[in-house]
Structure formats: C-alpha cells, structure tokens
Coordinates of C-alpha atoms in Angstrom, one line a residue:
X228 CA 0.0 0.0 0.0
X229 CA 1.4 3.3 -1.1
X230 CA 1.3 6.0 1.6
X231 CA 1.9 9.7 0.8
X232 CA 4.2 11.3 3.5
X233 CA 3.8 15.0 3.7
X234 CA 5.5 17.8 5.6
X235 CA 3.2 17.0 8.5
X236 CA 4.6 13.6 8.9
X237 CA 8.2 14.8 8.8
X238 CA 7.6 17.6 11.3
X239 CA 6.0 15.0 13.6
X240 CA 9.1 12.7 13.3
X241 CA 11.4 15.7 13.9
X242 CA 9.7 16.7 17.1
X243 CA 9.7 13.1 18.4
X244 CA 13.4 13.1 18.0
X245 CA 13.6 16.5 19.6
X246 CA 11.5 15.4 22.6
X247 CA 13.7 12.3 23.1
X248 CA 16.8 14.5 22.9
X249 CA 15.5 16.9 25.5
X250 CA 14.6 14.0 27.8
X251 CA 18.1 12.5 27.5
X252 CA 19.5 15.9 28.5
X253 CA 17.0 16.0 31.4
X254 CA 15.4 19.1 30.1
X255 CA 11.6 19.9 30.2
X256 CA 9.8 19.1 27.0
X257 CA 6.7 21.4 27.4
X258 CA 7.9 24.2 25.1
X259 CA 9.1 21.7 22.5
X260 CA 5.7 20.0 22.5
X261 CA 3.9 23.4 22.2
X262 CA 6.1 24.5 19.3
X263 CA 5.5 21.1 17.6
X264 CA 1.7 21.5 17.9
X265 CA 1.9 25.0 16.5
X266 CA 4.1 24.1 13.5
X267 CA 2.0 21.1 12.6
X268 CA -1.2 23.2 12.8
X269 CA 0.4 26.0 10.8
X270 CA 1.7 23.6 8.1
X271 CA -1.7 21.9 7.9
X272 CA -3.9 25.0 7.8
X273 CA -1.7 27.9 6.7
X274 CA -3.6 30.0 9.2
X275 CA -1.8 31.8 12.1
X276 CA -4.9 32.3 14.1
X277 CA -6.0 28.7 13.6
X278 CA -2.5 27.5 14.7
X279 CA -2.5 29.5 17.8
X280 CA -6.0 28.2 18.7
X281 CA -4.9 24.7 18.0
X282 CA -2.4 24.9 20.9
X283 CA -5.3 25.6 23.3
X284 CA -7.5 23.0 21.6
X285 CA -4.9 20.4 21.9
X286 CA -4.5 21.0 25.7
X287 CA -8.3 20.9 26.0
X288 CA -8.5 17.7 24.1
X289 CA -5.7 16.1 26.2
X290 CA -7.3 17.2 29.5
X291 CA -10.7 15.9 28.3
X292 CA -9.1 12.5 27.5
X293 CA -7.2 12.3 30.8
X294 CA -9.8 13.9 33.1
X295 CA -11.2 10.7 34.5
X296 CA -7.7 9.5 35.3
X297 CA -6.7 12.8 37.0
X298 CA -10.0 12.8 39.0
X299 CA -9.7 9.3 40.3
X300 CA -6.1 9.8 41.4
X301 CA -6.9 13.1 43.1
X302 CA -9.8 11.5 44.9
X303 CA -7.8 8.5 46.0
X304 CA -5.1 10.7 47.4
X305 CA -7.7 12.8 49.2
X306 CA -9.1 9.6 50.7
X307 CA -5.7 8.4 51.8
X308 CA -5.2 11.6 53.7
X309 CA -8.4 10.8 55.7
X310 CA -7.0 7.3 56.5
X311 CA -3.7 8.8 57.7
X312 CA -5.1 11.6 59.7
X313 CA -7.6 9.4 61.6
X314 CA -5.2 6.6 62.3
X315 CA -7.2 4.0 60.3
X316 CA -4.1 3.1 58.2
X317 CA -2.3 2.2 61.4
X318 CA -5.0 -0.3 62.3
X319 CA -5.2 -1.7 58.7
X320 CA -1.5 -2.5 58.7
X321 CA -1.0 -3.6 62.3
X322 CA -1.8 -7.3 61.8
X323 CA 1.1 -7.6 59.4
X324 CA 3.6 -6.5 62.0
X325 CA 3.5 -10.0 63.5
X326 CA 4.8 -11.3 60.2
X327 CA 7.9 -9.2 60.3
X328 CA 10.3 -11.3 62.4
X329 CA 13.5 -11.3 60.3
X330 CA 15.0 -9.3 57.4
X331 CA 13.6 -11.6 54.7
X332 CA 10.1 -11.5 56.0
X333 CA 10.4 -7.7 56.4
X334 CA 11.4 -7.2 52.8
X335 CA 8.8 -9.4 51.2
X336 CA 5.9 -8.4 53.6
X337 CA 6.5 -4.7 53.1
X338 CA 7.0 -5.2 49.4
X339 CA 3.8 -7.2 48.8
X340 CA 1.8 -4.9 51.0
X341 CA 3.1 -1.9 49.2
X342 CA 2.2 -3.5 45.8
X343 CA -1.4 -4.3 46.8
X344 CA -2.0 -0.9 48.5
X345 CA -0.4 0.9 45.5
X346 CA -2.8 -0.8 43.1
X347 CA -5.7 1.0 44.8
X348 CA -4.1 4.1 46.4
X349 CA -1.1 4.7 44.0
X350 CA 2.5 4.4 45.4
X351 CA 3.1 7.9 46.8
X352 CA 0.2 7.8 49.2
X353 CA 1.0 4.1 49.9
X354 CA 4.5 5.0 51.0
X355 CA 3.0 7.3 53.6
X356 CA 0.5 4.7 54.7
X357 CA 3.1 2.0 55.2
X358 CA 6.3 3.8 55.9
X359 CA 5.6 5.4 59.3
X360 CA 4.1 2.2 60.7
X361 CA 6.3 -0.6 59.4
X362 CA 9.7 1.1 59.1
X363 CA 10.5 0.8 62.8
X364 CA 9.3 -2.8 62.9
X365 CA 11.4 -3.7 59.9
X366 CA 14.5 -2.1 61.3
X367 CA 14.1 -4.0 64.6
X368 CA 13.8 -7.2 62.6
X369 CA 17.2 -6.5 61.1
X370 CA 16.3 -5.0 57.7
X371 CA 18.2 -1.8 56.9
X372 CA 16.3 1.4 56.2
X373 CA 17.7 1.2 52.7
X374 CA 16.2 -2.2 52.3
X375 CA 12.8 -0.9 53.3
X376 CA 13.0 1.9 50.8
X377 CA 14.0 -0.6 48.1
X378 CA 11.1 -2.8 48.8
X379 CA 8.6 0.1 48.7
X380 CA 10.2 1.4 45.5
X381 CA 10.4 -1.8 43.6
X382 CA 7.0 -3.3 44.5
X383 CA 5.1 0.0 44.5
X384 CA 6.6 2.4 42.0
X385 CA 7.8 -0.5 40.0
X386 CA 5.4 -3.5 39.8
X387 CA 2.2 -1.8 40.9
X388 CA 2.6 1.5 39.0
X389 CA 4.0 0.0 35.8
X390 CA 0.9 -2.3 35.5
X391 CA -1.6 0.0 37.1
X392 CA -4.3 -2.6 36.7
X393 CA -6.9 -1.0 39.0
X394 CA -6.7 2.8 38.6
X395 CA -5.5 2.3 35.0
X396 CA -3.8 5.7 34.5
X397 CA -0.7 4.4 32.8
X398 CA -2.5 2.0 30.3
X399 CA -5.0 4.8 29.6
X400 CA -2.1 7.1 28.4
X401 CA -0.3 4.4 26.4
X402 CA -3.4 2.9 24.9
X403 CA -4.7 6.2 23.7
X404 CA -1.4 7.1 22.1
X405 CA -1.2 3.7 20.4
X406 CA -4.8 3.8 19.3
X407 CA -5.7 0.6 21.2
X408 CA -8.4 -0.4 23.6
X409 CA -7.2 0.0 27.2
X410 CA -8.0 -3.6 28.1
X411 CA -5.7 -4.9 25.3
X412 CA -2.7 -3.1 26.8
X413 CA -3.6 -4.3 30.3
X414 CA -3.8 -7.9 29.1
X415 CA -0.6 -7.7 27.3
X416 CA 1.2 -6.1 30.2
X417 CA 0.3 -8.7 32.8
X418 CA 3.0 -11.3 31.9
X419 CA 5.6 -8.6 31.3
X420 CA 4.8 -6.8 34.6
X421 CA 5.2 -9.9 36.6
X422 CA 8.4 -11.1 34.8
X423 CA 9.9 -7.7 35.4
X424 CA 8.7 -7.7 39.0
X425 CA 10.0 -11.2 39.9
X426 CA 13.4 -10.8 38.3
X427 CA 14.0 -7.3 39.8
X428 CA 12.8 -8.0 43.3
X429 CA 14.5 -11.3 43.6
X430 CA 17.8 -9.9 42.2
X431 CA 17.6 -6.9 44.6
X432 CA 16.9 -9.1 47.6
X433 CA 19.9 -11.3 46.6
X434 CA 22.3 -8.3 46.5
X435 CA 20.7 -6.9 49.7
X436 CA 21.3 -10.1 51.7
X437 CA 24.8 -10.5 50.2
X438 CA 25.9 -7.0 51.3
X439 CA 24.3 -7.5 54.8
X440 CA 26.3 -10.7 55.3
X441 CA 29.5 -8.9 54.2
X442 CA 28.7 -6.1 56.6
X443 CA 28.8 -3.5 53.8
X444 CA 25.2 -2.5 54.4
X445 CA 24.7 -1.1 57.9
X446 CA 21.6 -2.0 59.9
X447 CA 22.0 1.0 62.2
X448 CA 19.7 1.2 65.1
X449 CA 20.2 5.0 65.1
X450 CA 17.7 5.2 62.3
X451 CA 15.0 4.3 64.9
X452 CA 15.9 7.3 67.0
X453 CA 15.3 9.6 64.0
X454 CA 11.8 8.3 63.2
X455 CA 9.2 10.9 64.2
X456 CA 6.5 9.7 66.6
X457 CA 3.9 12.1 65.3
X458 CA 1.4 9.3 64.5
X459 CA 1.2 8.2 68.1
X460 CA 0.9 11.7 69.5
X461 CA -1.7 13.1 67.2
X462 CA -5.2 13.7 68.5
X463 CA -7.5 10.6 68.4
X464 CA -10.4 11.5 66.0
X465 CA -12.0 8.0 66.2
X466 CA -12.3 5.5 68.9
X467 CA -10.3 2.2 68.5
X468 CA -13.5 0.3 67.7
X469 CA -14.4 2.8 65.0
X470 CA -10.9 2.6 63.5
X471 CA -11.1 -1.2 63.5
X472 CA -14.5 -1.0 61.8
X473 CA -13.2 1.3 59.0
X474 CA -10.0 -0.8 58.7
X475 CA -12.1 -3.7 57.8
X476 CA -14.7 -1.8 55.7
X477 CA -12.2 -0.1 53.4
X478 CA -10.5 -3.2 52.0
X479 CA -13.9 -5.0 51.9
X480 CA -15.4 -2.2 49.7
X481 CA -12.4 -2.3 47.3
X482 CA -12.5 -6.1 47.2
X483 CA -16.2 -5.8 46.3
X484 CA -15.2 -3.4 43.5
X485 CA -12.7 -5.9 42.1
X486 CA -15.3 -8.6 42.3
X487 CA -17.8 -6.3 40.5
X488 CA -15.3 -5.6 37.8
X489 CA -14.9 -9.3 37.2
X490 CA -18.6 -10.3 37.3
X491 CA -19.9 -7.3 35.4
X492 CA -16.9 -7.2 33.0
X493 CA -16.1 -3.5 33.9
X494 CA -12.9 -2.1 32.3
X495 CA -11.4 1.2 31.4
X496 CA -13.6 4.2 32.3
X497 CA -16.3 2.1 34.0
X498 CA -13.7 0.4 36.3
X499 CA -12.1 3.8 37.0
X500 CA -15.6 5.3 37.9
X501 CA -16.4 2.5 40.3
X502 CA -13.1 2.9 42.2
X503 CA -13.5 6.7 42.2
X504 CA -17.0 6.6 43.4
X505 CA -16.2 4.1 46.2
X506 CA -13.2 6.4 47.2
X507 CA -15.5 9.4 47.4
X508 CA -18.0 7.5 49.6
X509 CA -15.3 6.3 51.9
X510 CA -13.8 9.9 52.1
X511 CA -17.2 11.3 53.0
X512 CA -18.1 8.7 55.6
X513 CA -14.8 8.8 57.4
X514 CA -14.5 12.6 57.4
X515 CA -18.0 13.1 58.7
X516 CA -17.6 10.5 61.4
X517 CA -14.2 11.7 62.5
X518 CA -14.5 15.5 62.2
X519 CA -18.2 15.7 63.1
X520 CA -19.3 19.4 63.0
X521 CA -16.2 20.3 60.9
X522 CA -16.8 17.4 58.5
X523 CA -18.2 19.7 55.7
X524 CA -15.1 21.9 55.7
X525 CA -12.7 19.1 56.2
X526 CA -14.1 17.2 53.2
X527 CA -13.4 20.2 51.0
X528 CA -9.9 20.5 52.4
X529 CA -9.1 16.9 51.7
X530 CA -10.4 17.2 48.2
X531 CA -8.4 20.3 47.5
X532 CA -5.2 18.5 48.7
X533 CA -6.1 15.6 46.4
X534 CA -6.6 17.8 43.4
X535 CA -3.4 19.7 44.0
X536 CA -1.5 16.4 44.0
X537 CA -3.4 15.2 40.9
X538 CA -2.7 18.2 38.8
X539 CA 0.9 18.5 40.0
X540 CA 1.5 15.0 38.8
X541 CA -0.2 15.4 35.5
X542 CA 0.8 19.0 34.8
X543 CA 3.9 17.9 32.8
X544 CA 1.9 15.1 31.1
X545 CA -0.8 17.3 29.4
X546 CA 1.5 19.2 26.9
X547 CA 3.3 16.0 25.8
X548 CA 0.0 14.0 25.6
X549 CA -1.5 16.9 23.6
X550 CA 1.3 16.6 21.0
X551 CA 1.1 12.8 20.7
X552 CA -2.7 12.8 20.4
X553 CA -2.0 14.6 17.0
X554 CA -0.5 11.3 15.8
X555 CA -3.8 9.6 15.9
X556 CA -7.5 10.5 15.8
X557 CA -6.9 13.6 17.8
X558 CA -5.6 15.4 14.7
X559 CA -9.0 15.8 13.1
X560 CA -10.6 16.9 16.4
X561 CA -7.9 19.4 17.3
X562 CA -6.8 20.8 13.9
X563 CA -9.4 19.6 11.3
X564 CA -9.5 17.4 8.2
X565 CA -6.2 18.3 6.7
X566 CA -4.5 15.0 6.3
X567 CA -4.1 13.3 2.8
X568 CA -7.3 11.4 1.8
X569 CA -5.7 8.0 2.1
X570 CA -4.1 8.8 5.5
X571 CA -4.8 6.5 8.4
X572 CA -3.3 9.0 10.9
X573 CA 0.2 10.3 11.1
X574 CA 1.6 7.4 13.2
X575 CA 0.0 4.7 11.1
X576 CA 1.2 6.3 7.9
X577 CA 4.7 6.4 9.2
X578 CA 4.5 2.8 10.3
X579 CA 3.3 1.6 6.9
X580 CA 5.9 3.6 5.1
X581 CA 8.6 2.3 7.3
X582 CA 7.5 -1.3 6.6
X583 CA 7.9 -0.7 2.9
X584 CA 11.4 0.6 3.4
X585 CA 13.0 -1.4 6.3
X586 CA 12.0 -5.0 7.1
X587 CA 11.7 -4.5 10.9
X588 CA 11.7 -7.5 13.2
X589 CA 10.0 -8.1 16.5
X590 CA 13.5 -8.2 18.1
X591 CA 14.3 -4.7 16.8
X592 CA 10.9 -3.5 17.9
X593 CA 11.2 -4.9 21.4
X594 CA 14.7 -3.4 22.0
X595 CA 13.6 -0.1 20.6
X596 CA 10.5 0.2 22.8
X597 CA 12.5 -0.7 25.9
X598 CA 15.1 1.9 25.0
X599 CA 12.6 4.6 24.2
X600 CA 10.6 3.9 27.3
X601 CA 13.7 4.1 29.5
X602 CA 14.8 7.4 27.9
X603 CA 11.3 8.9 28.4
X604 CA 11.6 8.0 32.1
X605 CA 14.6 10.1 32.5
X606 CA 12.5 13.2 33.2
X607 CA 11.6 11.6 36.6
X608 CA 7.9 11.4 36.4
X609 CA 7.5 8.1 34.5
X610 CA 4.3 9.4 33.0
X611 CA 5.1 12.4 30.9
X612 CA 6.7 10.3 28.1
X613 CA 4.6 7.1 28.0
X614 CA 2.4 8.7 25.4
X615 CA 5.6 8.7 23.2
X616 CA 6.1 5.0 24.0
X617 CA 2.6 4.2 22.9
X618 CA 2.9 6.3 19.7
X619 CA 6.2 4.6 18.7
X620 CA 4.8 1.2 19.6
X621 CA 1.9 1.8 17.2
X622 CA 4.4 2.8 14.5
X623 CA 6.5 -0.3 14.9
X624 CA 3.5 -2.6 15.2
X625 CA 2.2 -1.2 11.9
X626 CA 5.6 -1.9 10.3
X627 CA 5.9 -5.4 11.8
X628 CA 2.3 -6.3 11.3
X629 CA 1.6 -7.5 14.8
X630 CA 2.4 -7.0 18.5
X631 CA 0.9 -3.5 19.1
X632 CA -0.4 -4.2 22.6
X633 CA 2.8 -6.0 23.7
X634 CA 5.1 -3.3 22.4
X635 CA 2.9 -0.6 24.0
X636 CA 3.0 -2.5 27.3
X637 CA 6.8 -2.9 27.1
X638 CA 7.4 0.8 26.5
X639 CA 5.1 1.6 29.4
X640 CA 6.9 -0.7 31.8
X641 CA 10.3 0.6 30.8
X642 CA 9.3 4.2 31.2
X643 CA 7.7 3.8 34.6
X644 CA 10.4 1.6 36.1
X645 CA 13.0 4.1 35.2
X646 CA 11.2 7.3 35.8
X647 CA 8.3 6.4 38.1
X648 CA 10.4 6.1 41.2
X649 CA 13.0 3.3 41.1
X650 CA 16.0 4.8 39.3
X651 CA 15.8 8.6 38.7
X652 CA 16.9 10.2 42.0
X653 CA 14.4 13.0 42.1
X654 CA 11.6 10.4 41.6
X655 CA 12.7 8.5 44.7
X656 CA 12.0 11.3 47.2
X657 CA 8.8 9.9 48.9
X658 CA 10.4 6.5 49.9
X659 CA 13.8 8.0 50.6
X660 CA 12.3 10.7 52.8
X661 CA 10.1 8.3 54.8
X662 CA 13.0 5.9 55.4
X663 CA 15.6 8.7 55.9
X664 CA 18.0 7.5 53.3
X665 CA 19.9 9.2 50.5
X666 CA 17.9 9.0 47.3
X667 CA 21.1 8.8 45.2
X668 CA 22.2 5.8 47.2
X669 CA 18.7 4.2 46.8
X670 CA 18.9 4.8 43.0
X671 CA 22.4 3.2 42.9
X672 CA 21.1 0.1 44.8
X673 CA 18.1 -0.2 42.4
X674 CA 20.2 0.2 39.2
X675 CA 21.5 -3.3 38.6
X676 CA 18.4 -5.2 39.5
X677 CA 16.2 -2.9 37.3
X678 CA 18.6 -3.2 34.3
X679 CA 18.7 -7.0 34.6
X680 CA 14.9 -7.0 34.8
X681 CA 14.5 -4.8 31.7
X682 CA 16.8 -7.1 29.7
X683 CA 14.9 -10.3 30.7
X684 CA 11.5 -8.6 30.2
X685 CA 12.6 -7.4 26.7
X686 CA 13.6 -10.9 25.7
X687 CA 10.3 -12.3 27.0
X688 CA 8.4 -9.7 25.0
X689 CA 10.2 -10.8 21.8
X690 CA 8.5 -14.2 22.2
X691 CA 5.1 -12.7 23.0
X692 CA 4.9 -10.4 19.9

C-alpha cells in the first residue's frame, strides 16, 4: 500500500526526535511540544490564528481524555489523607507487624503490602500509609532502612505503577497514544509486569542479603531514633472500635469493587468510575464520622489537597500528551480534516511507510521500545513520556504487522520503572524521605536489579509479539 508522506509527517518525526533528545538531556519538553503543535497546525492550515487556537484546543483535548484519570487519582489521594489523619491506616497495617520477624520477611511483607495498596491508592500515598508504621518494625527485625526503601520502591513504584491494573492511569495514556483499547494493553502487560517484577525484586533481595552478610550494608539502630513519633501523639479522632470498623470496611469495599469488575466485565472508564465513586463515599463517611461538625469543611480541604496532587503529577503530562494525540484520531478533532485522503493517521502512515522501506523484526521493535521507554523515564515522572512510547509502539507494530499491545506495554513498563520512582533520584524522594536514606544511594542500589529486569523482560516480550 502506497502512503503519501507530507511535511506534517516529517515535522511530527522531527519533534519526536527533539523530545527524546531533550529528555536525554534531562530538560523539560513542554515548550518543545507546544512548538511542535503550533508548527503542525500552521503547516496543515496555513492560518496563524487557527494554529494559535490549536495549541489551546490540543490542551483541552488532552485534558478531556485524561480527566477521569486525573480525577480518580486526586480522589484516592484525598481519601488516603483521611485514613492517615484518623489513624485508620495504622489499624489496617497492624496485623502484618506480626509477620515481620526477620529481614527476609520484612522485605517481602512490606513489598507485597506496598504492591497491593499501590494498586488501589497509588504508590506515593501508599508510602505514607506504610512507611511510618512498618519502618521501625522492619529495622528492629534487622532490615536496613535502605532495604525498606528498596522494597517500597520496587514493589510500589515498579510493579504496581507499571501495570496500574486497578486505577488504569498508565495504560490509559499508552493505549490512547497507540490507538488501542485499554484492556488490550492491560492484558498484554500482565506477563511482562510480573516477569519484570519477579526478576527485579529477587535480584535486589539477593544483593541486599549478600551485602548484609558482608557487613557493607549497615543495619544501624540509630535510624530508629530519627523516626518521628507524630502518629502516636496526634489527637484521636475516632475510637479504637471505629478505627477497626473502617480498617475492615475499606478493604472489603475495594475487594467488592474488584469482584464487581470481574462479574460485570467492567474495564477502562467504567472500572475507574467504580473505584473513584467508592473512594468518594469512603472519604465522606470517614470525614463526617471523625470530624463531626467540621466534616463539611474538612471534606473540601481533603479534596483540595487531592486535586493539588493530581494536577501537580499530570501537569507535565498534558502538553506532551496533547502533542502525541495529534499522531492519531486527535488530529482531526484538534486541527481539522487536513491529512491526505488515504491517510490512516500520522503514526500509522509512518509505520506503513517504514514497513515498505525497512523489514523491521520483533527483536528490533522490542529493543527499541524498551530503550525509548527508558529514555522517556529520565524526566523523573515516568508518565510524561509514556504517550511517546505508545505512539512509537503503534508505529513499529504497523511496520511489523503485529504486537501493538505487547510493544505498547513494554514501553510503558520501561518508562515507569526508570522514571516512576526506582532509578531517577528525584523520583525517589517519597520513599527516601520516609526511610531517611539518600535518594542517590537508593537509586544506585536499584540500578543493577532494574537493568537486569529490563533485559529479561525485553527478551520475553520478543516471544510474545
């Protein structure tokens, strides 16, 4: 099939290269994306006013596409603040303290708990929920604070965030950019997420135990003295029986949501809405019960805090998502019907043209997506570049003729493991701060396990394409 490549296609490619280059240099890509949107619109329409308007329209389109994701994350963070301020999180986690009797049990218990909680609350709130309660217990069991931070990072910001099976923020971004149903990306990511997770966490635990035996990793009890005791000294908003009730009710409600998703076959936006609605009800119930007469004002305060977090996280994502939406169906909505008549969208056109020139293989595609994903993660958010990974996955899949969902999932996993909080130092702040360790040392400890995991996962992806 003969595809006509126009100036629009080459400008799009040029700005993809520019965006990757800026990410490698650890520079912000917002201005690059805005200039790219403007030039594509100007080239397509020839109208200065239309091109300027297209910048705003592209942002509006991106926000509309991402709004449900931003909302659910904001609401979940707001709810997590209520759990922390009322002490319910302490009660929820307290039964697991009995499991932490030695360093090995501490590492795996904290890691698995972090993974499960992160699926529902996202990793940053989960760090706060777990860290203050289980860090002292883990250290007394002999696990260094650095080991606790590694467990929370690898299981939360790694496994849970890279798959994001419940909240579905990450697969939403990559699926939209790749032009795929969100469930296809989630299904394709499941084997890759768990291969990456098993290889990385087991490797990290091996190196951790090795260095503990050698005495090169200190299990200093002085860390315990530095841990604040604010949680114990804060005012009691709920009685112990009330906290126990909510500690049981919250996981039961979310378990019911998961069951409903399975029975009713709810995915994507429907699943997100169910989780978000449940979180709002929990937030309202706990806030009114705990703050009583001040419940109305406190509810608004918690929601404001949640929305501040949500838009802070997604602020850098919106401009880059706006640019990459131009590569697919967003072009017509944002700019208008200016593509060639036979065009299937900029990205698909490039993929088909590439297939006619270079016989790409699934090996080349898998390696490329892992590399691109890892590069986009260098900005430290893990999310701002996964639209790029989805867009390139669509391009390569069109050239290879198959494997779009697997390639998209692979790029998503690489981007989030590198930038979402396991390697880039400024993305490690939550866990490092809670555990009072150096984020650069934490990144150094995570580096080799994550690299080994990425290599193995890329090889597995080659067989799944």
